């Protein structure tokens, strides 16, 4: 048995790119795993008497050294684990090669997949570190050539709740096909205690989940069954849905990426609501109305169908793209123990503003927004803050400010402008006829596909409909799943850029912590 496993390992690692071997070794290091020659440093001292572990960075080691270390893990469980990582990179490169070398053979759907992949935010948002979490599943896609050419599309939307450990869990899922037929719609019972149901956004309350038996695992299995054989997954910022579902699936069309927008830098993306208004001629929801999984999934699919049919290569004036003059300031890296009500003291009393209470938590910090009556007030308020002006990693102006709390303690956090000042290449005029062209092109299509005003404005009883569909979907979607992988680099030098960004963020975190300690000492003095 051991000989078979060793032979399989040797076959797996032979001819594999160095970047993949480096990734495997880094995962081994992070998990603290040991092979037949111990951990990574022990192996280096044994294998390389000259340098030992003095050069422990895997990326600085040769392919031969990396391969030899991986071969020390000659157990079946490691063979499967390493195989998943290797297949992820191999399959991604196969897809990229297929798309770049055979552009004439690409389907229109696959071209939108490639357009998604080329977006500047793609690598940041779709680089899932699934190796370190056993709950992630990988959708098999590229073992058969027909999987590469599949034109089948499904659109997904999820609603998430916030748990007490500051993580998010899926609470509702809806999947529709290109004919807008519901393929899956179900409420999901969270596996951890819920801190905030976000009912004003999700439309889901604790009462809605009474009697729900569909688990996270059930939804994963149903999703994998739907996505096999090369199915393309459509969604608006669909990386958020994949992340909460813990699913790695590479063939995606992200509606936030595939249109060209008239305002803001390339990294600005519009809301689904404003994009639908600009392209399809209607809003998904009214202001203040909670999200509806089915409507959002249907709208994402409609956007893709419109793109396939009409192109929409002209610039689109989507109001959801952040404006250069925004009446909002972002308050972030606020310590979790700091009450958001105390944040009102950060600005002088002569400013009229409101601190939003829908806090975005991340680990031991949270963020929120200060909303002013107009952009000029926001600018003046930002200028009134004491603190040195600096730029964050994407160019936003921000200040590190300190606030004395009612307890007598001092806390520190960042206040940031929400937009980047425009540059000549970012400021592009919108063709005057863009909106009218879009409206004219889609006028006849909207009569067939756009919900009526009654359906949009009123709708049926959402809870009753959701519970009915949830029961049906749960009965029809309980299957097993298989695993593979497909994710890697999207452009030259991406690794180096990513590394530099991580270093910058790490340094910002370190500076922030040191400044917070200093602020604490200053407060006590």
XYZ file of C-alpha atoms in Angstrom:
525
model
C 0.000 0.000 0.000
C 2.784 2.420 0.951
C 4.540 1.775 -2.361
C 1.357 2.573 -4.288
C 0.869 5.823 -2.353
C 4.509 6.836 -2.894
C 4.229 6.093 -6.593
C 1.030 8.143 -6.815
C 2.699 11.082 -5.062
C 5.675 10.959 -7.427
C 3.356 10.972 -10.428
C 1.343 13.883 -9.017
C 4.262 16.214 -8.339
C 6.268 15.443 -11.465
C 5.953 18.266 -13.968
C 3.879 20.455 -11.639
C 4.668 24.185 -11.689
C 6.805 25.484 -8.854
C 4.090 27.904 -7.678
C 1.816 24.933 -6.970
C 4.501 23.100 -4.997
C 5.190 26.271 -3.005
C 1.473 26.582 -2.219
C 1.347 22.979 -0.959
C 4.380 23.479 1.301
C 2.878 26.691 2.705
C -0.339 24.851 3.545
C 1.703 22.117 5.248
C 3.534 24.780 7.258
C 0.339 26.551 8.265
C -1.259 23.326 9.434
C 1.870 22.238 11.314
C 1.993 18.890 9.497
C 4.927 16.477 9.653
C 5.922 13.793 7.162
C 8.330 10.909 7.458
C 11.215 13.415 7.848
C 9.424 15.727 10.251
C 8.133 19.214 9.520
C 9.527 21.607 6.891
C 12.455 22.865 8.962
C 13.368 19.397 10.189
C 13.293 18.165 6.611
C 15.576 20.994 5.425
C 18.142 20.234 8.118
C 18.066 16.583 7.086
C 17.908 17.051 3.304
C 20.235 20.036 2.861
C 23.238 19.819 5.193
C 24.812 22.943 3.672
C 22.020 25.501 4.159
C 19.670 23.652 6.513
C 16.624 25.706 7.513
C 18.425 29.046 7.108
C 16.502 29.459 3.843
C 13.051 28.327 4.976
C 10.929 30.363 2.531
C 9.490 27.709 0.165
C 9.514 30.123 -2.774
C 13.301 30.413 -2.424
C 13.791 26.653 -2.693
C 14.217 24.570 -5.828
C 11.558 22.341 -7.359
C 13.599 19.270 -6.377
C 13.645 20.254 -2.692
C 9.923 21.046 -2.665
C 9.029 17.793 -4.426
C 11.196 15.733 -2.076
C 9.493 17.224 0.967
C 5.981 16.628 -0.381
C 6.867 13.007 -1.138
C 7.507 12.512 2.590
C 3.741 12.677 3.153
C 3.069 9.208 1.770
C -0.337 8.606 3.325
C -3.644 8.312 1.379
C -5.224 11.304 3.157
C -2.396 13.577 2.021
C -2.493 12.263 -1.546
C -6.127 13.324 -1.858
C -5.485 16.663 -0.148
C -2.493 17.560 -2.324
C -4.351 16.318 -5.383
C -7.124 18.869 -4.796
C -4.603 21.715 -4.701
C -2.742 20.511 -7.801
C -5.957 20.048 -9.783
C -7.117 23.540 -8.842
C -4.103 25.152 -10.503
C -3.913 22.683 -13.382
C -7.565 23.091 -14.304
C -7.403 26.855 -14.087
C -4.407 26.990 -16.432
C -6.191 24.630 -18.826
C -9.184 26.969 -18.906
C -7.009 30.048 -19.387
C -5.079 28.336 -22.208
C -8.313 27.199 -23.834
C -9.718 30.730 -23.715
C -6.590 32.494 -24.970
C -5.548 30.061 -27.707
C -8.954 29.281 -29.125
C -10.896 32.565 -28.918
C -12.868 31.758 -32.069
C -14.188 28.593 -30.454
C -15.355 30.396 -27.341
C -19.064 30.588 -26.782
C -20.518 34.046 -25.957
C -21.119 32.747 -22.433
C -17.482 31.695 -22.057
C -16.351 35.116 -23.263
C -18.261 36.650 -20.340
C -16.538 34.168 -18.015
C -13.187 35.349 -19.386
C -14.280 38.996 -19.104
C -15.038 38.358 -15.426
C -11.606 36.775 -14.957
C -9.833 39.790 -16.475
C -11.418 42.312 -14.104
C -8.857 43.976 -11.769
C -10.778 42.818 -8.678
C -11.129 39.192 -9.771
C -8.027 37.764 -8.151
C -8.650 39.606 -4.889
C -12.262 38.447 -4.555
C -12.081 34.933 -5.991
C -8.852 33.666 -4.393
C -10.531 31.415 -1.846
C -8.148 29.861 0.702
C -10.229 26.706 0.866
C -7.304 24.416 1.718
C -7.451 25.377 5.385
C -11.137 24.590 5.958
C -12.528 21.088 5.638
C -16.058 22.434 5.055
C -15.195 23.804 1.607
C -16.160 21.795 -1.464
C -14.753 22.064 -4.985
C -17.013 21.649 -7.987
C -15.686 19.256 -10.662
C -15.683 21.015 -14.009
C -12.896 20.348 -16.451
C -12.259 16.628 -16.614
C -14.292 16.382 -19.816
C -14.008 18.701 -22.788
C -17.765 19.233 -22.877
C -17.451 20.864 -19.443
C -15.283 23.577 -21.001
C -17.866 24.294 -23.695
C -21.039 24.112 -21.636
C -23.395 27.051 -22.209
C -25.669 26.126 -19.320
C -26.117 29.011 -16.863
C -27.643 29.303 -13.407
C -27.962 32.461 -11.314
C -27.669 32.445 -7.529
C -28.298 34.816 -4.673
C -27.837 34.228 -0.944
C -28.810 36.042 2.220
C -26.456 35.902 5.190
C -26.771 36.367 8.950
C -24.062 37.430 11.392
C -23.038 34.866 14.012
C -21.645 35.495 17.491
C -18.120 34.557 16.380
C -18.190 37.423 13.820
C -18.552 35.029 10.874
C -21.405 34.962 8.377
C -23.634 31.996 7.562
C -26.054 31.492 4.720
C -29.703 31.667 5.763
C -31.471 31.635 2.386
C -30.533 30.554 -1.141
C -32.250 30.835 -4.503
C -31.032 29.514 -7.877
C -32.773 30.179 -11.208
C -31.985 29.021 -14.747
C -31.821 31.166 -17.896
C -35.595 30.869 -18.296
C -35.932 32.214 -14.726
C -37.288 28.892 -13.511
C -36.516 28.261 -9.844
C -34.100 25.335 -9.526
C -33.497 25.719 -5.801
C -35.022 27.947 -3.157
C -34.667 27.211 0.505
C -34.204 28.675 3.940
C -31.133 27.286 5.709
C -30.776 26.619 9.416
C -27.550 28.270 10.705
C -25.165 25.884 12.449
C -23.974 28.534 14.935
C -25.735 30.968 17.278
C -26.931 34.049 15.381
C -26.009 37.513 16.660
C -27.876 39.510 14.022
C -30.449 38.246 11.514
C -30.156 41.559 9.600
C -33.878 41.273 8.971
C -34.087 44.751 7.456
C -31.753 43.475 4.705
C -32.352 39.730 4.527
C -36.083 39.793 5.212
C -35.509 36.740 7.418
C -36.262 36.592 11.140
C -35.818 33.953 13.836
C -39.521 33.107 13.508
C -39.058 32.331 9.796
C -36.526 29.628 10.669
C -38.761 27.752 13.078
C -39.167 24.214 11.796
C -36.533 24.627 9.039
C -34.468 21.441 8.716
C -32.362 22.215 5.641
C -28.723 22.349 6.763
C -25.648 24.025 5.329
C -24.390 20.637 4.153
C -27.689 19.983 2.356
C -27.389 23.254 0.440
C -23.773 22.557 -0.499
C -24.707 19.155 -1.927
C -27.609 20.638 -3.869
C -25.433 23.418 -5.267
C -22.651 21.065 -6.353
C -25.171 18.828 -8.107
C -26.508 21.854 -10.014
C -23.060 23.161 -10.955
C -21.389 20.009 -12.249
C -20.600 19.407 -15.911
C -19.343 22.913 -16.543
C -22.419 24.931 -15.549
C -21.681 28.667 -15.445
C -22.710 30.410 -12.229
C -24.132 33.915 -12.616
C -24.534 36.479 -9.867
C -23.877 40.046 -8.759
C -20.634 40.002 -6.745
C -21.155 36.248 -6.729
C -17.869 35.751 -4.861
C -19.773 36.719 -1.692
C -22.274 33.914 -2.317
C -19.542 31.365 -3.071
C -17.635 32.393 0.037
C -20.581 31.943 2.387
C -21.513 28.667 0.652
C -17.850 27.573 0.911
C -17.837 26.438 -2.697
C -14.963 26.756 -5.170
C -16.365 27.138 -8.685
C -14.429 28.905 -11.374
C -16.857 29.280 -14.278
C -18.619 32.424 -13.097
C -20.078 35.523 -14.715
C -20.065 38.426 -12.274
C -22.529 41.110 -13.373
C -20.596 43.679 -11.329
C -17.603 43.106 -13.652
C -18.916 42.695 -17.209
C -20.233 46.197 -17.962
C -18.270 49.399 -18.537
C -19.164 52.323 -16.309
C -18.893 56.015 -16.973
C -17.697 57.106 -13.535
C -15.094 56.019 -11.058
C -11.869 54.012 -11.388
C -11.894 50.400 -12.719
C -12.288 48.998 -9.201
C -15.633 50.742 -8.654
C -18.667 48.506 -9.077
C -22.361 49.482 -8.966
C -25.132 48.045 -6.859
C -27.435 45.496 -8.447
C -30.335 47.918 -8.056
C -28.706 50.775 -9.960
C -27.252 48.479 -12.625
C -30.681 47.006 -13.346
C -32.135 50.502 -13.520
C -29.474 51.572 -16.053
C -29.526 48.416 -18.194
C -32.965 46.871 -17.783
C -34.975 49.983 -16.991
C -36.314 48.977 -13.580
C -35.178 48.795 -9.960
C -34.993 45.456 -8.191
C -36.307 46.898 -4.946
C -37.597 50.123 -3.480
C -35.473 52.084 -1.036
C -35.566 50.489 2.413
C -37.142 47.280 1.104
C -35.381 44.036 2.174
C -33.604 41.854 -0.362
C -35.429 39.038 -2.109
C -33.232 36.099 -3.158
C -35.400 35.187 -6.099
C -35.661 38.732 -7.481
C -31.911 39.271 -7.124
C -31.032 35.979 -8.846
C -33.521 36.684 -11.649
C -32.149 40.196 -12.119
C -28.557 38.948 -12.397
C -29.632 36.440 -15.055
C -31.567 39.131 -16.942
C -28.457 41.328 -16.988
C -26.374 38.524 -18.501
C -29.040 37.715 -21.086
C -29.182 41.411 -22.045
C -25.389 41.501 -22.349
C -25.400 38.396 -24.550
C -28.144 39.735 -26.792
C -27.216 43.400 -27.088
C -23.570 43.667 -26.027
C -23.796 46.937 -24.095
C -20.218 47.863 -24.946
C -20.946 51.579 -24.484
C -20.354 53.237 -21.134
C -23.200 52.877 -18.665
C -24.147 55.593 -16.220
C -25.051 53.465 -13.196
C -25.773 55.656 -10.193
C -24.646 52.896 -7.825
C -21.037 53.502 -8.842
C -19.566 55.674 -6.084
C -19.559 59.330 -7.078
C -16.483 61.508 -6.821
C -18.404 63.849 -4.497
C -19.966 61.711 -1.808
C -21.800 62.892 1.341
C -20.490 59.836 3.241
C -17.380 59.194 5.339
C -16.330 55.661 6.270
C -15.365 54.948 9.890
C -13.407 51.703 10.054
C -11.136 49.577 12.238
C -13.267 50.597 15.205
C -12.610 48.313 18.223
C -15.630 46.079 18.813
C -15.947 47.216 22.434
C -16.523 50.822 21.317
C -20.231 51.673 21.214
C -21.289 53.129 17.866
C -23.405 55.749 19.664
C -20.220 57.330 21.024
C -18.934 57.898 17.504
C -21.186 60.977 17.228
C -18.637 62.813 19.379
C -15.945 62.565 16.712
C -17.222 65.552 14.708
C -17.947 69.095 16.001
C -21.562 69.800 16.962
C -22.077 72.286 14.138
C -22.148 69.441 11.615
C -25.435 67.765 10.795
C -24.820 64.060 10.238
C -26.029 60.594 11.148
C -24.012 57.521 12.161
C -25.469 54.391 10.582
C -26.260 51.580 13.008
C -25.936 48.721 10.479
C -22.411 47.854 11.596
C -20.109 45.726 9.428
C -18.140 43.480 11.765
C -14.827 41.879 10.897
C -13.017 40.032 13.669
C -12.443 42.300 16.668
C -13.269 45.466 14.686
C -16.249 46.932 12.886
C -16.977 49.709 10.430
C -19.877 52.072 9.789
C -20.655 55.283 7.892
C -21.216 58.905 8.797
C -23.826 60.397 6.425
C -23.943 64.168 5.845
C -26.541 66.304 4.100
C -24.273 67.037 1.119
C -20.727 66.322 -0.159
C -19.350 69.721 0.893
C -20.344 69.065 4.515
C -18.593 65.677 4.409
C -15.422 67.308 3.079
C -15.487 70.011 5.780
C -16.091 67.416 8.491
C -13.157 65.342 7.263
C -10.911 68.422 7.205
C -11.971 69.345 10.746
C -10.599 66.083 12.168
C -7.228 66.144 13.890
C -4.832 63.621 12.450
C -2.344 63.278 9.656
C -3.798 62.714 6.203
C -2.659 59.557 4.437
C -3.829 57.258 1.670
C -5.003 53.698 2.102
C -3.898 50.871 -0.203
C -6.294 51.902 -2.995
C -5.805 55.677 -2.787
C -8.594 56.877 -0.469
C -7.686 59.747 1.859
C -8.045 58.842 5.527
C -7.034 59.978 9.016
C -6.277 58.034 12.173
C -8.298 59.785 14.877
C -8.680 59.340 18.626
C -11.830 59.621 20.694
C -12.199 59.865 24.469
C -15.052 57.608 25.552
C -17.525 58.143 28.381
C -15.583 55.514 30.373
C -12.524 57.768 30.318
C -10.610 55.466 28.004
C -9.294 56.572 24.616
C -9.953 54.629 21.437
C -8.575 55.056 17.937
C -9.910 54.302 14.464
C -9.761 55.518 10.875
C -12.051 58.007 9.129
C -11.860 57.682 5.363
C -13.297 59.476 2.382
C -15.426 57.080 0.370
C -14.189 58.025 -3.080
C -10.914 58.513 -4.911
C -10.347 61.894 -6.563
C -10.764 61.455 -10.327
C -7.827 61.250 -12.707
C -8.057 62.080 -16.434
C -8.214 58.430 -17.389
C -10.972 57.758 -14.849
C -13.212 60.643 -15.928
C -15.042 59.614 -19.067
C -18.038 61.420 -20.468
C -21.206 59.427 -20.986
C -22.649 59.371 -24.508
C -25.860 61.405 -24.371
C -27.797 58.683 -26.134
C -26.629 55.773 -23.939
C -29.675 55.621 -21.683
C -32.135 56.163 -24.515
C -30.432 53.498 -26.628
C -30.588 51.013 -23.774
C -34.219 51.818 -23.092
C -35.122 51.488 -26.779
C -33.237 48.225 -27.245
C -34.833 46.606 -24.237
C -38.310 48.065 -24.489
C -39.770 45.061 -26.265
C -37.770 42.599 -24.156
C -38.921 44.174 -20.891
C -42.535 43.641 -21.854
C -41.811 39.929 -21.875
C -39.315 39.579 -19.023
C -39.738 42.510 -16.619
C -42.058 41.867 -13.679
C -45.245 43.870 -13.716
C -45.632 46.794 -11.338
C -47.882 44.647 -9.183
C -45.214 41.940 -8.949
C -42.463 44.428 -8.131
C -44.388 46.800 -5.872
C -46.591 44.409 -3.969
C -45.730 40.732 -4.640
C -47.224 37.814 -2.843
C -46.813 36.959 0.777
C -43.065 36.434 0.860
C -42.926 34.241 3.911
C -45.642 31.843 2.701
C -44.077 31.549 -0.738
C -40.613 31.032 0.709
C -41.721 28.314 3.115
C -43.587 26.491 0.345
C -40.643 26.549 -2.045
C -38.224 25.729 0.771
C -40.025 22.483 1.541
C -40.132 21.474 -2.125
C -36.493 22.344 -2.752
C -35.306 20.518 0.345
C -37.069 17.325 -0.762
C -35.701 17.486 -4.316
C -32.111 18.521 -3.661
C -30.360 16.131 -1.277
C -27.549 14.456 -3.228
C -23.896 13.596 -2.743
C -21.100 15.660 -4.220
C -17.563 15.166 -5.483
C -14.584 17.448 -5.296
C -11.892 18.970 -7.502
C -10.481 22.416 -8.033
C -9.923 25.280 -10.359
C -8.284 28.555 -9.315
C -4.920 30.251 -9.906
C -3.242 33.289 -11.389
C -5.098 35.576 -13.770
C -2.363 37.810 -15.056
C 1.407 38.255 -15.145
C 3.000 39.722 -11.990
C -0.227 39.206 -9.992
C 1.640 37.291 -7.273
C 4.116 40.112 -6.704
C 1.373 42.752 -6.612
C -0.641 40.640 -4.169
C 2.412 40.120 -1.946
C 3.173 43.853 -1.821
C -0.453 44.640 -0.976
C -0.419 42.110 1.855
C 2.784 43.631 3.219
C 1.272 47.115 3.047
C -1.880 46.012 4.869
C 0.218 44.209 7.510
C 2.282 47.353 8.086
C -0.867 49.480 8.357
C -2.210 47.053 10.965
C 1.037 47.191 12.932
C 1.142 51.011 12.848
C -2.514 51.147 13.879
C -1.916 48.884 16.898
C 1.121 50.908 18.009
C -0.767 54.176 17.655
C -3.653 52.747 19.639
C -1.261 51.789 22.478
C 0.178 55.315 22.445
C -3.324 56.763 22.524
C -4.141 54.633 25.539
C -1.093 55.921 27.387
C -1.958 59.501 26.422
C -5.497 59.031 27.723
C -4.258 57.783 31.114
C -1.842 60.696 31.446
